GROMACS .gro file of C-alpha atoms in nm:
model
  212
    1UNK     CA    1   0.793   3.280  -3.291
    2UNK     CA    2   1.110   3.312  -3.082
    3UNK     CA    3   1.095   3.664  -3.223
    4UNK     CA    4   0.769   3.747  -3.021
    5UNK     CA    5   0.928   3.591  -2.726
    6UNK     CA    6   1.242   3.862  -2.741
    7UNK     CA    7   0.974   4.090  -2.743
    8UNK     CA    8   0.804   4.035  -2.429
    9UNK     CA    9   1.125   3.961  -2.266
   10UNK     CA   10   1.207   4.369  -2.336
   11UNK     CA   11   0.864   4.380  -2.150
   12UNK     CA   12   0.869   4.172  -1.856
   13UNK     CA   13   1.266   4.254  -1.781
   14UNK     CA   14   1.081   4.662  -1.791
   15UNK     CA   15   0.842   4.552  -1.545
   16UNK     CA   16   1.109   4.387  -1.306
   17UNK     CA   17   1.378   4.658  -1.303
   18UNK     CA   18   1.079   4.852  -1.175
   19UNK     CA   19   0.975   4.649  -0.917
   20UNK     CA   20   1.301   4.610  -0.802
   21UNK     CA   21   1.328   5.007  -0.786
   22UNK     CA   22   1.016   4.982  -0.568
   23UNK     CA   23   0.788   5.165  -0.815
   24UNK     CA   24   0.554   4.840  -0.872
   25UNK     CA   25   0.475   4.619  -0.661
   26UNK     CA   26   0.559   4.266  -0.701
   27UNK     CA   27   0.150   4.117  -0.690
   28UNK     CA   28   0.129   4.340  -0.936
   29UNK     CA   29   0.473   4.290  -1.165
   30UNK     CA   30   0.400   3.841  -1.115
   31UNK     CA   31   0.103   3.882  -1.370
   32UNK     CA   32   0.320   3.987  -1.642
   33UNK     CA   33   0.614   3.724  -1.536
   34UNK     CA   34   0.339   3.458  -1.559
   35UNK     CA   35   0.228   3.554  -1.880
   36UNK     CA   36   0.563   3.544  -2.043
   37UNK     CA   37   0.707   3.276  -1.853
   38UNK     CA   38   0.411   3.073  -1.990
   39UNK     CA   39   0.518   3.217  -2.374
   40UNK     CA   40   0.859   3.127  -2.315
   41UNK     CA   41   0.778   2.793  -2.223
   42UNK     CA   42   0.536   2.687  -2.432
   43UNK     CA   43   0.699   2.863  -2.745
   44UNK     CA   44   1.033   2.685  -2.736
   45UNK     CA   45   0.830   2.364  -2.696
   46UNK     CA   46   0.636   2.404  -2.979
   47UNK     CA   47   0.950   2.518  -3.200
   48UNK     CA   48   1.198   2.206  -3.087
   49UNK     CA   49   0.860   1.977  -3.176
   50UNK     CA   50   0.870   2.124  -3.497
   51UNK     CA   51   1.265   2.105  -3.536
   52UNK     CA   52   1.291   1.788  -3.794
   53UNK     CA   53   1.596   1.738  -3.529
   54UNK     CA   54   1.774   2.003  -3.669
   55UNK     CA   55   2.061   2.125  -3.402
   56UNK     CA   56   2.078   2.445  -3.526
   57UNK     CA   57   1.671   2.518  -3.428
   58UNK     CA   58   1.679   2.342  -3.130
   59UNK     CA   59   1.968   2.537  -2.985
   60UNK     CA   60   1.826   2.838  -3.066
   61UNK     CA   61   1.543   2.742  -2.899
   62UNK     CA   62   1.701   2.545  -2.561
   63UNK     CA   63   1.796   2.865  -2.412
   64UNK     CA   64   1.407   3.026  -2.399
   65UNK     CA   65   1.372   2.810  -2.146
   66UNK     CA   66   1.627   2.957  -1.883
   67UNK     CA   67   1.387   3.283  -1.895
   68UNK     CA   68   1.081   3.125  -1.903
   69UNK     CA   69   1.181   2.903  -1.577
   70UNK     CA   70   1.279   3.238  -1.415
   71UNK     CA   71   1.001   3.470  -1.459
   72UNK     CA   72   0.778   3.218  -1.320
   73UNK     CA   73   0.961   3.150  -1.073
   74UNK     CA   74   0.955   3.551  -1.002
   75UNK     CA   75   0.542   3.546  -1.029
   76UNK     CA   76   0.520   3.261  -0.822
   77UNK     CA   77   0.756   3.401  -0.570
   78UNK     CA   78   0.575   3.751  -0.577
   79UNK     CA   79   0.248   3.548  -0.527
   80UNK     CA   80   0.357   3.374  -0.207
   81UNK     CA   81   0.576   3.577  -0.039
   82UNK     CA   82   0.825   3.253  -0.074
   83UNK     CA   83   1.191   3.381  -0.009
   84UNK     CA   84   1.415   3.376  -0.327
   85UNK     CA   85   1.750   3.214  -0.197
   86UNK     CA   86   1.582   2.914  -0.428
   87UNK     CA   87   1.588   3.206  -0.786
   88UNK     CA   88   1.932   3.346  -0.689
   89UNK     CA   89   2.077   3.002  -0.691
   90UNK     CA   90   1.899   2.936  -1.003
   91UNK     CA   91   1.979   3.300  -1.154
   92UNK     CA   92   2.373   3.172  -1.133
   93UNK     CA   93   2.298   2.891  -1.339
   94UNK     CA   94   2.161   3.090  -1.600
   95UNK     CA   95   2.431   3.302  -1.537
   96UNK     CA   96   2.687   3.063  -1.649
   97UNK     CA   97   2.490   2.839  -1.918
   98UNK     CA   98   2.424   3.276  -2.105
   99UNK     CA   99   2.816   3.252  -2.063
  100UNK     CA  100   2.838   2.942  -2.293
  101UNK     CA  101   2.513   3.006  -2.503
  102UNK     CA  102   2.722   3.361  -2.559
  103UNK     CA  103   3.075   3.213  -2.698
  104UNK     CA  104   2.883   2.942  -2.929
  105UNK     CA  105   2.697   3.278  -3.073
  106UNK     CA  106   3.046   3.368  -3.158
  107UNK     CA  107   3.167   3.038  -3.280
  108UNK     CA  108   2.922   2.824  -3.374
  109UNK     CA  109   2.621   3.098  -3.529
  110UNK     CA  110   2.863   3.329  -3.633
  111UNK     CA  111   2.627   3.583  -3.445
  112UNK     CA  112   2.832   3.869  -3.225
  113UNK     CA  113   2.544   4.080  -3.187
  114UNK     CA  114   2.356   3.811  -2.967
  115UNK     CA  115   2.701   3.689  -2.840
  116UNK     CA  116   2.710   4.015  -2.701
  117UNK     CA  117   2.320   4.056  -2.542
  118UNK     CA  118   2.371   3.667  -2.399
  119UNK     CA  119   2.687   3.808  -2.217
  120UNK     CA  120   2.491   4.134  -2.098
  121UNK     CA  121   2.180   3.866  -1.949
  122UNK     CA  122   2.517   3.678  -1.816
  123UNK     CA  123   2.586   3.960  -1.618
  124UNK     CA  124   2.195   4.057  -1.561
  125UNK     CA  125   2.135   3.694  -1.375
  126UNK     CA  126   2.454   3.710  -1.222
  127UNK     CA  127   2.336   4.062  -1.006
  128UNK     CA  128   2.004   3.873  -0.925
  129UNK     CA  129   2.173   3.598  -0.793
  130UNK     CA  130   2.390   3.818  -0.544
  131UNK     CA  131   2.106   4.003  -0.453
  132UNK     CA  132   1.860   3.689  -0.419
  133UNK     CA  133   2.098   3.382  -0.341
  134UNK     CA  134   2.337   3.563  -0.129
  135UNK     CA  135   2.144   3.863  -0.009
  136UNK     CA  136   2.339   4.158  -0.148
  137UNK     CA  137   2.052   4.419  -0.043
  138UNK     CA  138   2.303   4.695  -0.154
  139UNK     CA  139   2.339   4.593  -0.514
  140UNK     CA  140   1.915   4.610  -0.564
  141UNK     CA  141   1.914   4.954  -0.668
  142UNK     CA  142   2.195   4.917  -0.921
  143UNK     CA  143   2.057   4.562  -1.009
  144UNK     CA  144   1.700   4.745  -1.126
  145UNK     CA  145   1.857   5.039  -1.272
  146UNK     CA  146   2.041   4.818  -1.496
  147UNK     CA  147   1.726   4.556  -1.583
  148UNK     CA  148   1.561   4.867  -1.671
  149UNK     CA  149   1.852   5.002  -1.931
  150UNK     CA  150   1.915   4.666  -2.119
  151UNK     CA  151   1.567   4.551  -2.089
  152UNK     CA  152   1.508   4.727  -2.469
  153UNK     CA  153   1.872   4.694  -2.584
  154UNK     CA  154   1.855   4.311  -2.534
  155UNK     CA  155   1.491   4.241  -2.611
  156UNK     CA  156   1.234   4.499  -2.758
  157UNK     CA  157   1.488   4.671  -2.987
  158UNK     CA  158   1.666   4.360  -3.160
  159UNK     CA  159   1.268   4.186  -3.133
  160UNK     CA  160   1.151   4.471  -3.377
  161UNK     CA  161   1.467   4.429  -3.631
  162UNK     CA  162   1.416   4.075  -3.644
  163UNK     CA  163   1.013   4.073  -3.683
  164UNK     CA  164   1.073   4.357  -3.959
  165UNK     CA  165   1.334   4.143  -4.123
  166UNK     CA  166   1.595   4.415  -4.100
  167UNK     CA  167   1.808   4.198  -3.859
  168UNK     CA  168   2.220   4.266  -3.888
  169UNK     CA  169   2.501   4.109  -3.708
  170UNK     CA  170   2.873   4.207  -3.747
  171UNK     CA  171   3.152   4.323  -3.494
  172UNK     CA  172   3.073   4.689  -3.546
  173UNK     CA  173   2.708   4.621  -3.421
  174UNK     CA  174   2.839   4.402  -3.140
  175UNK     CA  175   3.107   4.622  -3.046
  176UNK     CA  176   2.839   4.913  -3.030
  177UNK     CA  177   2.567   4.705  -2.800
  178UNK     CA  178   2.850   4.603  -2.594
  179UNK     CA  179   2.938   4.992  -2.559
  180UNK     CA  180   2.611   5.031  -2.452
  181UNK     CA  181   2.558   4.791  -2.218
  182UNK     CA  182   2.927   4.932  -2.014
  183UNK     CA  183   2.741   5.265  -2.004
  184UNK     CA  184   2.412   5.109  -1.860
  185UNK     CA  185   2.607   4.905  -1.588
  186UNK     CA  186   2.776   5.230  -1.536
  187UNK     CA  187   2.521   5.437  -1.479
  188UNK     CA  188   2.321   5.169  -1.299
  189UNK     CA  189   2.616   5.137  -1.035
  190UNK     CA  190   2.660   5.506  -1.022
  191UNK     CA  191   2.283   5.564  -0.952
  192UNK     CA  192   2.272   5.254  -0.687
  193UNK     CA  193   2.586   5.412  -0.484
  194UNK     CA  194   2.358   5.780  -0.491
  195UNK     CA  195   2.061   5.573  -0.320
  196UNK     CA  196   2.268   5.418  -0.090
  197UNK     CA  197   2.395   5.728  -0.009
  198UNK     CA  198   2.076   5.925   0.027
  199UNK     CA  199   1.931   5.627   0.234
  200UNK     CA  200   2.256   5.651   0.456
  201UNK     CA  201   2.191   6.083   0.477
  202UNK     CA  202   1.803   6.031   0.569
  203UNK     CA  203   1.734   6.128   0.918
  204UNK     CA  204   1.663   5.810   1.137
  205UNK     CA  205   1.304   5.736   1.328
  206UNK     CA  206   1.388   5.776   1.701
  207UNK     CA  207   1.162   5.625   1.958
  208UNK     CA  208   1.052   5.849   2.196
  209UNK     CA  209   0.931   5.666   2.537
  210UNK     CA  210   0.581   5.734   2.664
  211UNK     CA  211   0.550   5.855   3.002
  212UNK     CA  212   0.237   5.773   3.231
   0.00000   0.00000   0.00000
């Protein structure tokens, strides 16, 4: 089940990066966002129910949640018009809970590979909150470049191993994923400084005053 989830999390994280790069718009991006937020909500509820207690399961489970809270947050946002100083805030708290969710991959489920893709969403939340809590307009671009790159490394691609039971973790795998992800954040800077730039380059509207 939380399998499925990863998988529309590769979707809706798609859809975002795009909206964020202005190519949908965000009525139109909040339908997906409700749909998954819903799935990631109601899935983690029915797994914990289902849990027998265990720890292990539950964990696994908690941190569904922290997406599920967001991307309905984004539809709901998108559907108002509601500023998002109120998501930003709430993206750094993600932020720093897929920091710890990250080293107990490492330590505690002996898992690098997701150590690795919590630390990448780490970084993913912490861009949305500078560009939603403390209005970092510059960083959008870069910001939805980069949702866009590590939207399949961190959710479709990893979904598919683990629904075809062909899963693998080790340091070589992490390692390699991690390798990835510095490229994407690369790229995703370099191609939000060339908008910026092009933006700064465009000719500027003048007014021209209307005579009687």
């Amino acid at each position: 089940m939380g399998s499925v989830g990863l998988l529309y999390v590769g979707a809706v994280l798609f859809i975002n990066g795009l909206m964020l790069l202005g190519v949908i718009p965000g009525k139109s991006a909040a339908i997906l966002n409700f749909f998954v937020g819903t799935m990631q909500v109601v899935f983690p509820t029915i797994i914990i129910l289902q849990a027998n207690n265990d720890p292990a399961v539950i964990f696994g489970a908690a941190g569904l949640y922290l997406f599920g809270f967001t991307y309905l947050y984004v539809g709901i946002l998108q559907m108002t018009g509601i500023s998002g100083e109120g998501l930003g805030w709430f993206s750094l708290f993600v932020a720093a809970c897929a920091v710890v969710i990250g080293v107990l991959q490492f330590t505690l489920v002996a898992d690098p590979v997701f150590g690795i893709i919590w630390f990448v969403w780490a970084v993913l939340w912490f861009l949305f909150f500078l560009v939603l809590g403390l209005k970092k307009d510059s960083l959008t671009t870069m910001t939805g470049w980069f949702t866009v790159f590590i939207s399949h490394l961190t959710g479709t691609i990893p979904a598919f191993f683990l629904l075809l039971g062909r899963y693998e973790t080790n340091n070589g795998y992490a390692a390699l994923v991690a390798a990835i992800a510095a490229v994407a954040l690369a790229a995703a800077y370099f191609l939000g400084r060339k908008a910026m730039r092009n933006r700064a380059l465009a000719p500027q509207p003048t007014n021209v005053a209307r005579t009687a």
